Amino acid sequence: MATEYDLVIIGGGTGGYVAAIRASQLKMKVAIVEKAELGGTCLHRGCIPSKALLRSAEVYQQTLHADEFGVQVEKPSLDFTKVQQRKQKIIDQLHQGVQSLMKKGKIDVYQGFGRILGPSIFSPMPGTISVEYSDGKENDMLLPKNVLIATGSRPNHLSGLEFDHNQILSSDDALTLETLPHSMLIIGGGVIGIEWASMLNDFGVDVTILEYQDRILSTEDTEISKEMSKLLTKKGIKIITNANVKADSVKKDKGVSLQVDVNGETQAYQADKVLMSVGRKGNIENIGLENTDIVTEKNLIMTNEFYQTKESHIYAIGDVIGGLQLAHVASHEGLKAVEHMAGHTVDKMDITSIPSCVYSSPEAASIGLTEAQAKENDYEVKVGKFPFKAVGKALVHGESEGFVKIISDRKTNDLLGVHMIGPHVTDMIAEAGLAKFLDATPWEIGESIHPHPTLSEVIGEAALAVEGNQIHG
């Protein structure tokens, strides 16, 4: 006997559970099938736990430098066990909150593995969901009008270099460390690699980043990448670019040693542990895609602009479809997919209106086109930049490194991109996001009154600087 639903969602991560809530608001009968915990990677193995650790690292550094603020602290020390306990407490509290939201929305949650079946006695179309249980319990059969695949992703690894979960770590493994190593090699200088490098360095770990490309944070504006490299190096992090790790050279004993080809020269590196941060891989295996006409490429599900697969009643969102693999992107994709199912008019998501954040120290955040991308798209650009060192609140905070850079179209004055590096920019990028959504110009941002003294003044000044009208610089 199959239970009928308007929508069954495979995966209860950020994209999946947000979509479920919206579907419930639209009066759909909804179920989520989740093999592990509601909240998925973001809540349990990504966004939240990593930011909890980053916050502890930040507080530790603030304590070490308290004397600069006239506060005397005798020999501060780090209790990493308590750091991990605090992280888990935050996860548990948020997990309970998600569970409560499911109850509030009358959303059925099946704790099992969801698999899509082909045409069967239950339906002439692919889409019946078989829920399989690890304890041997008989499968449940769910018969939905629509299916949403939100199975997320997992850490990728270099070819020939597998995770051993002890010395060769994924970001999942690093989150569960019981003690900190003395040294860490981080393969990959993207967002996750930079956040871990910053965090571990702030905890007192000797960190070396090995980046294959010619700069870290290669998707960010070149000036942001250059500034981040400068500031991380100043903190004592070693950054090696154009570094091609030779997987067959890895040797493990008490630590890990490996060889790297850097601009044609072989260099040797050694550390207690290695953290591989080389992207993520979509979770598409064993969910029954072979029973459908759904098209996949490079371990990702192909969809149209409304997140429909080749099977029009089966949608997919989040990391499993590629693009910007960010939790807030998955959430909004889920909202749009559900509204499309419900027959609402849905606008295509504008990739240039999606903010991206790096929660390192210093932080970085951006939205829209980089200067290079704008020029590649044949825009004639105007650029305004303003440094944090000219903002009073940044000096008060003791964090005056970095700047805000605003890019606009010289012909139309349209806002093309905003790029930030410095204190609390991951919070401040929301102003740029709203400006982008409302199609504001730099002039309008500059004319809006930013309260004094605040860090947000740097945005107003950078906007005025597009026309050379900044006040304090």
Short mmCIF file of C-alpha atoms in Angstrom, two decimals:
data_model
loop_
_atom_site.label_atom_id
_atom_site.label_comp_id
_atom_site.label_asym_id
_atom_site.label_seq_id
_atom_site.Cartn_x
_atom_site.Cartn_y
_atom_site.Cartn_z
CA MET A 1 0.00 0.00 0.00
CA ALA A 2 1.54 3.33 -1.05
CA THR A 3 0.99 6.61 0.80
CA GLU A 4 0.08 9.47 -1.52
CA TYR A 5 1.69 12.91 -1.34
CA ASP A 6 1.69 16.08 -3.37
CA LEU A 7 5.47 16.26 -2.93
CA VAL A 8 8.17 13.94 -1.67
CA ILE A 9 11.61 15.43 -1.09
CA ILE A 10 14.66 13.19 -1.07
CA GLY A 11 17.10 14.89 1.28
CA GLY A 12 16.37 16.96 4.37
CA GLY A 13 19.25 19.42 4.17
CA THR A 14 18.88 23.19 3.92
CA GLY A 15 17.44 23.08 0.41
CA GLY A 16 15.13 20.16 1.15
CA TYR A 17 13.59 21.25 4.43
CA VAL A 18 13.11 24.86 3.28
CA ALA A 19 11.31 23.57 0.17
CA ALA A 20 9.15 21.37 2.40
CA ILE A 21 8.11 24.33 4.55
CA ARG A 22 7.17 26.38 1.49
CA ALA A 23 5.21 23.47 0.05
CA SER A 24 3.35 23.14 3.34
CA GLN A 25 2.51 26.85 3.22
CA LEU A 26 1.06 26.24 -0.25
CA LYS A 27 -1.23 23.56 1.25
CA MET A 28 0.65 20.61 -0.23
CA LYS A 29 0.85 17.27 1.55
CA VAL A 30 4.61 16.86 1.95
CA ALA A 31 7.11 14.24 3.05
CA ILE A 32 10.89 14.32 3.45
CA VAL A 33 13.03 11.22 3.18
CA GLU A 34 16.35 11.73 4.99
CA LYS A 35 18.90 8.98 5.61
CA ALA A 36 20.77 10.85 8.37
CA GLU A 37 19.81 14.07 10.18
CA LEU A 38 17.51 16.91 9.17
CA GLY A 39 19.62 19.95 8.36
CA GLY A 40 22.04 17.98 6.23
CA THR A 41 25.62 18.98 5.51
CA CYS A 42 25.14 22.68 6.28
CA LEU A 43 23.90 22.11 9.82
CA HIS A 44 25.93 19.05 10.78
CA ARG A 45 29.10 18.99 8.65
CA GLY A 46 29.45 22.39 7.01
CA CYS A 47 28.24 25.95 7.51
CA ILE A 48 27.24 25.89 11.17
CA PRO A 49 29.93 23.71 12.79
CA SER A 50 32.75 25.37 10.86
CA LYS A 51 31.53 28.84 11.81
CA ALA A 52 31.24 27.78 15.46
CA LEU A 53 34.90 26.72 15.36
CA LEU A 54 35.87 29.92 13.55
CA ARG A 55 34.17 31.97 16.26
CA SER A 56 36.10 30.14 18.98
CA ALA A 57 39.32 30.77 17.05
CA GLU A 58 38.41 34.47 16.79
CA VAL A 59 37.73 34.77 20.53
CA TYR A 60 41.00 32.98 21.30
CA GLN A 61 42.92 35.49 19.17
CA GLN A 62 41.05 38.42 20.74
CA THR A 63 42.05 37.12 24.17
CA LEU A 64 45.69 36.75 23.15
CA HIS A 65 45.67 40.39 21.98
CA ALA A 66 43.54 41.76 24.83
CA ASP A 67 46.48 43.80 26.15
CA GLU A 68 46.19 46.04 23.08
CA PHE A 69 42.80 47.14 24.44
CA GLY A 70 44.08 47.65 27.97
CA VAL A 71 42.69 44.34 29.21
CA GLN A 72 45.11 42.19 31.19
CA VAL A 73 44.66 38.43 30.73
CA GLU A 74 47.17 36.02 32.24
CA LYS A 75 48.30 33.18 30.00
CA PRO A 76 45.11 32.41 28.03
CA SER A 77 44.86 28.78 26.96
CA LEU A 78 42.70 26.81 24.56
CA ASP A 79 40.48 23.92 25.68
CA PHE A 80 39.69 22.29 22.35
CA THR A 81 37.34 19.78 23.97
CA LYS A 82 35.14 22.66 25.14
CA VAL A 83 35.42 24.25 21.70
CA GLN A 84 33.98 21.07 20.18
CA GLN A 85 31.32 20.79 22.87
CA ARG A 86 30.13 24.33 22.17
CA LYS A 87 29.98 23.52 18.45
CA GLN A 88 27.86 20.44 19.10
CA LYS A 89 25.52 22.32 21.44
CA ILE A 90 24.78 24.85 18.69
CA ILE A 91 24.17 22.05 16.17
CA ASP A 92 21.82 20.23 18.55
CA GLN A 93 19.81 23.39 19.28
CA LEU A 94 19.36 24.19 15.59
CA HIS A 95 18.55 20.55 14.80
CA GLN A 96 15.76 20.61 17.35
CA GLY A 97 14.50 23.80 15.73
CA VAL A 98 14.31 22.16 12.30
CA GLN A 99 12.46 19.17 13.77
CA SER A 100 9.96 21.57 15.37
CA LEU A 101 9.44 23.31 12.03
CA MET A 102 8.59 19.96 10.43
CA LYS A 103 5.97 19.31 13.11
CA LYS A 104 4.57 22.82 12.77
CA GLY A 105 4.20 22.35 9.00
CA LYS A 106 2.70 18.85 9.39
CA ILE A 107 5.52 17.52 7.22
CA ASP A 108 6.07 13.76 7.41
CA VAL A 109 9.71 12.77 7.90
CA TYR A 110 10.88 9.29 6.93
CA GLN A 111 14.24 8.39 8.47
CA GLY A 112 15.55 6.16 5.71
CA PHE A 113 17.14 6.00 2.26
CA GLY A 114 14.92 7.18 -0.60
CA ARG A 115 15.10 5.49 -3.99
CA ILE A 116 13.14 6.46 -7.11
CA LEU A 117 11.33 3.55 -8.76
CA GLY A 118 10.46 3.24 -12.44
CA PRO A 119 6.94 2.61 -13.77
CA SER A 120 5.27 0.03 -11.53
CA ILE A 121 1.97 -1.17 -10.13
CA PHE A 122 1.94 2.02 -8.09
CA SER A 123 2.27 4.45 -11.03
CA PRO A 124 2.74 4.31 -14.81
CA MET A 125 5.42 7.03 -14.46
CA PRO A 126 8.79 6.94 -12.70
CA GLY A 127 8.66 8.64 -9.32
CA THR A 128 7.32 6.29 -6.69
CA ILE A 129 9.72 6.51 -3.75
CA SER A 130 10.84 3.41 -1.91
CA VAL A 131 12.06 4.22 1.60
CA GLU A 132 14.63 1.69 2.75
CA TYR A 133 15.60 1.25 6.38
CA SER A 134 18.94 0.14 7.81
CA ASP A 135 17.29 -1.90 10.59
CA GLY A 136 15.63 -4.25 8.13
CA LYS A 137 12.17 -2.77 8.56
CA GLU A 138 9.89 -3.27 5.57
CA ASN A 139 10.15 -0.53 2.94
CA ASP A 140 7.59 2.25 2.82
CA MET A 141 6.21 3.19 -0.58
CA LEU A 142 5.42 6.86 -1.23
CA LEU A 143 3.40 7.91 -4.27
CA PRO A 144 3.96 11.64 -4.98
CA LYS A 145 2.63 13.91 -7.68
CA ASN A 146 6.04 15.61 -7.66
CA VAL A 147 9.51 14.64 -6.48
CA LEU A 148 12.29 17.00 -5.40
CA ILE A 149 15.82 15.63 -5.31
CA ALA A 150 17.91 17.51 -2.74
CA THR A 151 20.57 14.95 -1.89
CA GLY A 152 23.45 17.42 -1.64
CA SER A 153 27.13 16.65 -2.05
CA ARG A 154 30.20 15.25 -0.32
CA PRO A 155 33.88 16.26 -0.25
CA ASN A 156 35.85 15.37 -3.36
CA HIS A 157 39.45 14.12 -3.39
CA LEU A 158 42.38 14.15 -5.76
CA SER A 159 42.69 11.23 -8.14
CA GLY A 160 44.99 8.69 -6.52
CA LEU A 161 44.82 10.29 -3.08
CA GLU A 162 41.99 8.92 -0.98
CA PHE A 163 40.78 10.07 2.42
CA ASP A 164 41.93 7.77 5.21
CA HIS A 165 40.01 9.85 7.80
CA ASN A 166 43.02 9.90 10.09
CA GLN A 167 45.96 11.61 8.40
CA ILE A 168 44.39 12.47 5.03
CA LEU A 169 41.27 14.39 6.01
CA SER A 170 38.13 15.75 4.40
CA SER A 171 36.42 18.81 5.85
CA ASP A 172 33.96 16.36 7.48
CA ASP A 173 36.85 14.64 9.24
CA ALA A 174 38.44 17.91 10.33
CA LEU A 175 35.24 18.95 12.10
CA THR A 176 35.49 15.93 14.39
CA LEU A 177 39.14 16.33 15.42
CA GLU A 178 39.55 15.64 19.13
CA THR A 179 42.93 17.38 19.34
CA LEU A 180 44.63 19.91 17.12
CA PRO A 181 47.67 18.86 15.10
CA HIS A 182 50.88 20.86 15.32
CA SER A 183 50.92 21.30 11.56
CA MET A 184 48.51 20.94 8.62
CA LEU A 185 48.94 20.90 4.86
CA ILE A 186 45.78 22.14 3.12
CA ILE A 187 45.39 21.08 -0.50
CA GLY A 188 43.18 23.68 -2.14
CA GLY A 189 42.94 27.43 -1.64
CA GLY A 190 39.24 27.89 -2.35
CA VAL A 191 36.68 29.09 0.17
CA ILE A 192 36.70 26.00 2.40
CA GLY A 193 40.48 25.71 2.32
CA ILE A 194 40.95 29.37 3.24
CA GLU A 195 38.46 29.19 6.10
CA TRP A 196 40.23 26.15 7.56
CA ALA A 197 43.65 27.72 7.08
CA SER A 198 42.56 30.86 8.91
CA MET A 199 40.86 28.92 11.71
CA LEU A 200 43.72 26.49 12.33
CA ASN A 201 46.28 29.29 12.21
CA ASP A 202 44.29 31.24 14.80
CA PHE A 203 44.24 28.11 16.97
CA GLY A 204 48.05 28.00 16.77
CA VAL A 205 48.51 25.34 14.08
CA ASP A 206 51.32 25.71 11.54
CA VAL A 207 49.47 25.89 8.18
CA THR A 208 50.61 25.59 4.58
CA ILE A 209 48.20 25.99 1.65
CA LEU A 210 48.95 24.20 -1.62
CA GLU A 211 46.89 25.77 -4.42
CA TYR A 212 46.91 24.40 -7.97
CA GLN A 213 45.97 27.70 -9.62
CA ASP A 214 48.02 30.89 -9.70
CA ARG A 215 46.11 32.49 -6.83
CA ILE A 216 43.92 31.56 -3.90
CA LEU A 217 40.17 32.31 -4.04
CA SER A 218 40.36 32.18 -7.81
CA THR A 219 36.63 32.93 -8.26
CA GLU A 220 36.90 36.20 -6.34
CA ASP A 221 37.98 39.56 -7.73
CA THR A 222 41.74 39.60 -8.28
CA GLU A 223 42.25 42.45 -5.80
CA ILE A 224 40.36 40.55 -3.09
CA SER A 225 42.44 37.44 -3.74
CA LYS A 226 45.66 39.44 -3.60
CA GLU A 227 44.68 41.19 -0.36
CA MET A 228 43.63 37.91 1.28
CA SER A 229 46.94 36.32 0.32
CA LYS A 230 48.84 39.27 1.78
CA LEU A 231 46.92 39.27 5.07
CA LEU A 232 47.04 35.49 5.56
CA THR A 233 50.78 35.51 4.86
CA LYS A 234 51.15 38.30 7.42
CA LYS A 235 49.47 35.99 9.96
CA GLY A 236 52.07 33.31 9.29
CA ILE A 237 50.22 31.07 6.83
CA LYS A 238 52.42 29.78 4.02
CA ILE A 239 50.74 29.93 0.59
CA ILE A 240 52.16 27.99 -2.35
CA THR A 241 50.44 28.64 -5.69
CA ASN A 242 50.86 26.83 -9.02
CA ALA A 243 51.26 23.75 -6.83
CA ASN A 244 50.51 20.39 -8.43
CA VAL A 245 50.45 17.73 -5.69
CA LYS A 246 51.93 14.40 -6.80
CA ALA A 247 49.46 11.92 -5.35
CA ASP A 248 51.84 8.97 -5.76
CA SER A 249 54.48 10.71 -3.65
CA VAL A 250 52.42 10.71 -0.44
CA LYS A 251 54.03 8.83 2.44
CA LYS A 252 52.47 8.32 5.84
CA ASP A 253 54.30 7.54 9.04
CA LYS A 254 54.02 9.64 12.16
CA GLY A 255 53.07 12.47 9.84
CA VAL A 256 52.45 12.92 6.12
CA SER A 257 55.04 13.87 3.51
CA LEU A 258 54.42 14.64 -0.14
CA GLN A 259 55.99 16.20 -3.18
CA VAL A 260 54.61 19.11 -5.17
CA ASP A 261 55.46 20.34 -8.64
CA VAL A 262 55.69 24.14 -8.40
CA ASN A 263 56.38 25.83 -11.73
CA GLY A 264 58.32 22.80 -12.90
CA GLU A 265 60.34 22.45 -9.69
CA THR A 266 59.75 19.56 -7.27
CA GLN A 267 59.32 20.67 -3.66
CA ALA A 268 58.80 18.50 -0.57
CA TYR A 269 56.35 19.25 2.26
CA GLN A 270 55.56 17.53 5.53
CA ALA A 271 52.95 17.96 8.24
CA ASP A 272 51.09 16.02 10.92
CA LYS A 273 47.97 15.87 8.76
CA VAL A 274 46.68 16.80 5.32
CA LEU A 275 43.28 18.41 4.70
CA MET A 276 42.00 18.02 1.14
CA SER A 277 39.73 20.85 0.05
CA VAL A 278 39.31 20.34 -3.69
CA GLY A 279 35.61 20.80 -4.26
CA ARG A 280 32.53 18.65 -3.73
CA LYS A 281 30.82 15.83 -5.58
CA GLY A 282 27.05 15.45 -6.08
CA ASN A 283 25.26 12.61 -4.27
CA ILE A 284 23.48 10.92 -7.17
CA GLU A 285 24.43 7.30 -6.61
CA ASN A 286 21.83 4.63 -5.79
CA ILE A 287 18.85 6.99 -5.68
CA GLY A 288 17.22 5.38 -8.70
CA LEU A 289 18.10 7.80 -11.48
CA GLU A 290 18.63 4.81 -13.78
CA ASN A 291 14.90 4.16 -13.49
CA THR A 292 14.15 7.53 -15.09
CA ASP A 293 15.11 9.61 -18.13
CA ILE A 294 16.95 12.10 -15.92
CA VAL A 295 20.17 13.34 -17.51
CA THR A 296 23.40 13.62 -15.50
CA GLU A 297 26.80 15.07 -16.33
CA LYS A 298 29.94 14.88 -14.19
CA ASN A 299 27.98 13.53 -11.21
CA LEU A 300 25.45 16.36 -11.39
CA ILE A 301 21.76 16.35 -12.36
CA MET A 302 20.79 18.51 -15.33
CA THR A 303 17.72 20.74 -14.91
CA ASN A 304 16.01 23.64 -16.66
CA GLU A 305 15.69 27.14 -15.19
CA PHE A 306 12.75 25.98 -13.06
CA TYR A 307 14.77 23.02 -11.67
CA GLN A 308 12.82 20.40 -13.61
CA THR A 309 14.75 17.37 -14.80
CA LYS A 310 14.05 15.50 -18.04
CA GLU A 311 11.14 14.00 -16.07
CA SER A 312 9.00 17.12 -15.72
CA HIS A 313 7.44 16.04 -12.38
CA ILE A 314 10.88 15.36 -10.85
CA TYR A 315 12.83 18.44 -9.79
CA ALA A 316 16.35 18.79 -8.38
CA ILE A 317 18.05 21.57 -6.39
CA GLY A 318 21.17 22.42 -4.46
CA ASP A 319 24.66 20.99 -4.67
CA VAL A 320 23.42 17.99 -6.67
CA ILE A 321 22.78 20.24 -9.70
CA GLY A 322 26.08 22.15 -9.44
CA GLY A 323 26.34 25.89 -9.95
CA LEU A 324 27.05 27.87 -6.80
CA GLN A 325 27.10 25.17 -4.12
CA LEU A 326 25.92 27.37 -1.26
CA ALA A 327 23.25 26.72 1.35
CA HIS A 328 21.35 29.94 0.65
CA VAL A 329 21.33 29.10 -3.06
CA ALA A 330 19.85 25.66 -2.36
CA SER A 331 17.15 27.24 -0.19
CA HIS A 332 16.08 29.70 -2.87
CA GLU A 333 16.20 27.04 -5.56
CA GLY A 334 13.90 24.97 -3.35
CA LEU A 335 11.47 27.86 -2.97
CA LYS A 336 11.38 28.48 -6.70
CA ALA A 337 10.99 24.78 -7.56
CA VAL A 338 8.04 24.37 -5.19
CA GLU A 339 6.33 27.52 -6.43
CA HIS A 340 6.74 26.31 -10.01
CA MET A 341 5.12 22.99 -9.04
CA ALA A 342 2.25 24.96 -7.56
CA GLY A 343 1.70 26.81 -10.84
CA HIS A 344 3.08 30.15 -9.71
CA THR A 345 4.95 32.46 -12.06
CA VAL A 346 8.62 32.05 -11.19
CA ASP A 347 11.47 34.31 -12.27
CA LYS A 348 14.80 32.75 -13.16
CA MET A 349 17.37 33.16 -10.41
CA ASP A 350 19.97 35.77 -11.35
CA ILE A 351 23.39 34.33 -10.53
CA THR A 352 24.85 37.85 -10.32
CA SER A 353 22.49 38.63 -7.43
CA ILE A 354 23.75 35.81 -5.20
CA PRO A 355 26.12 36.84 -2.39
CA SER A 356 29.15 34.71 -1.62
CA CYS A 357 31.05 34.76 1.67
CA VAL A 358 34.40 33.62 3.06
CA TYR A 359 34.33 33.41 6.87
CA SER A 360 38.07 33.57 7.41
CA SER A 361 39.97 36.24 9.33
CA PRO A 362 39.82 38.60 7.52
CA GLU A 363 36.42 37.90 6.04
CA ALA A 364 35.60 38.36 2.36
CA ALA A 365 32.26 38.73 0.61
CA SER A 366 31.09 39.52 -2.88
CA ILE A 367 28.13 39.80 -5.20
CA GLY A 368 27.90 40.30 -8.95
CA LEU A 369 30.68 40.50 -11.51
CA THR A 370 34.36 40.86 -10.76
CA GLU A 371 36.17 43.66 -12.56
CA ALA A 372 37.71 41.13 -14.98
CA GLN A 373 34.33 39.50 -15.68
CA ALA A 374 32.73 42.88 -16.33
CA LYS A 375 35.40 43.74 -18.87
CA GLU A 376 35.12 40.29 -20.47
CA ASN A 377 31.38 41.02 -20.91
CA ASP A 378 32.28 44.25 -22.76
CA TYR A 379 31.23 46.63 -19.99
CA GLU A 380 33.07 49.91 -19.73
CA VAL A 381 33.58 49.98 -15.99
CA LYS A 382 33.96 52.56 -13.27
CA VAL A 383 35.44 51.43 -9.95
CA GLY A 384 35.20 52.92 -6.48
CA LYS A 385 37.36 51.66 -3.60
CA PHE A 386 37.53 52.68 0.02
CA PRO A 387 39.74 51.29 2.81
CA PHE A 388 38.62 50.28 6.29
CA LYS A 389 41.58 52.15 7.79
CA ALA A 390 39.71 55.40 7.04
CA VAL A 391 36.63 54.25 8.96
CA GLY A 392 36.53 55.11 12.66
CA LYS A 393 34.63 52.02 13.79
CA ALA A 394 37.21 49.74 12.15
CA LEU A 395 39.96 51.42 14.19
CA VAL A 396 37.81 51.08 17.33
CA HIS A 397 37.49 47.36 16.61
CA GLY A 398 41.21 47.04 16.02
CA GLU A 399 40.53 45.60 12.56
CA SER A 400 41.40 48.16 9.92
CA GLU A 401 42.80 45.98 7.13
CA GLY A 402 40.88 45.55 3.88
CA PHE A 403 38.56 47.56 1.66
CA VAL A 404 35.30 47.65 -0.29
CA LYS A 405 35.35 47.77 -4.08
CA ILE A 406 32.30 48.71 -6.15
CA ILE A 407 32.10 48.18 -9.90
CA SER A 408 29.57 49.97 -12.11
CA ASP A 409 28.75 50.38 -15.78
CA ARG A 410 30.11 53.72 -17.02
CA LYS A 411 27.32 54.03 -19.62
CA THR A 412 24.26 53.24 -17.47
CA ASN A 413 25.62 53.62 -13.91
CA ASP A 414 24.19 50.14 -13.17
CA LEU A 415 25.73 48.33 -10.22
CA LEU A 416 27.75 45.40 -11.60
CA GLY A 417 29.56 44.04 -8.57
CA VAL A 418 30.53 44.66 -4.96
CA HIS A 419 33.60 43.04 -3.40
CA MET A 420 34.68 43.33 0.23
CA ILE A 421 37.48 42.15 2.46
CA GLY A 422 37.75 43.13 6.10
CA PRO A 423 35.86 43.00 9.41
CA HIS A 424 32.29 41.67 9.37
CA VAL A 425 31.89 41.98 5.60
CA THR A 426 29.91 38.71 5.50
CA ASP A 427 27.20 40.58 7.40
CA MET A 428 27.50 43.79 5.40
CA ILE A 429 27.22 42.17 1.96
CA ALA A 430 23.45 42.01 2.50
CA GLU A 431 23.23 45.76 1.79
CA ALA A 432 24.85 45.16 -1.58
CA GLY A 433 22.47 42.25 -2.17
CA LEU A 434 19.46 44.48 -1.59
CA ALA A 435 20.94 47.19 -3.82
CA LYS A 436 21.47 44.63 -6.59
CA PHE A 437 17.94 43.29 -6.21
CA LEU A 438 16.45 46.79 -6.41
CA ASP A 439 18.72 47.69 -9.32
CA ALA A 440 20.23 50.56 -7.35
CA THR A 441 23.12 52.62 -8.66
CA PRO A 442 26.27 53.46 -6.69
CA TRP A 443 24.95 57.03 -6.43
CA GLU A 444 21.83 55.78 -4.65
CA ILE A 445 23.93 53.68 -2.26
CA GLY A 446 26.14 56.67 -1.55
CA GLU A 447 23.15 58.97 -1.01
CA SER A 448 21.59 56.62 1.56
CA ILE A 449 22.63 57.69 5.05
CA HIS A 450 25.00 55.25 6.77
CA PRO A 451 25.06 55.77 10.54
CA HIS A 452 28.28 56.92 12.23
CA PRO A 453 30.32 55.32 13.61
CA THR A 454 29.67 52.00 11.89
CA LEU A 455 31.62 49.68 9.66
CA SER A 456 28.89 50.11 7.04
CA GLU A 457 30.18 53.62 6.30
CA VAL A 458 32.85 51.99 4.15
CA ILE A 459 30.13 50.94 1.68
CA GLY A 460 28.74 54.46 1.37
CA GLU A 461 32.22 55.88 0.87
CA ALA A 462 33.12 53.25 -1.74
CA ALA A 463 29.90 54.05 -3.61
CA LEU A 464 30.73 57.76 -3.60
CA ALA A 465 34.26 56.90 -4.74
CA VAL A 466 32.90 55.55 -8.03
CA GLU A 467 32.59 59.19 -9.10
CA GLY A 468 35.53 60.37 -7.02
CA ASN A 469 33.26 61.95 -4.41
CA GLN A 470 34.34 60.03 -1.27
CA ILE A 471 34.46 62.28 1.79
CA HIS A 472 37.15 60.74 4.00
CA GLY A 473 39.65 59.60 1.41
#
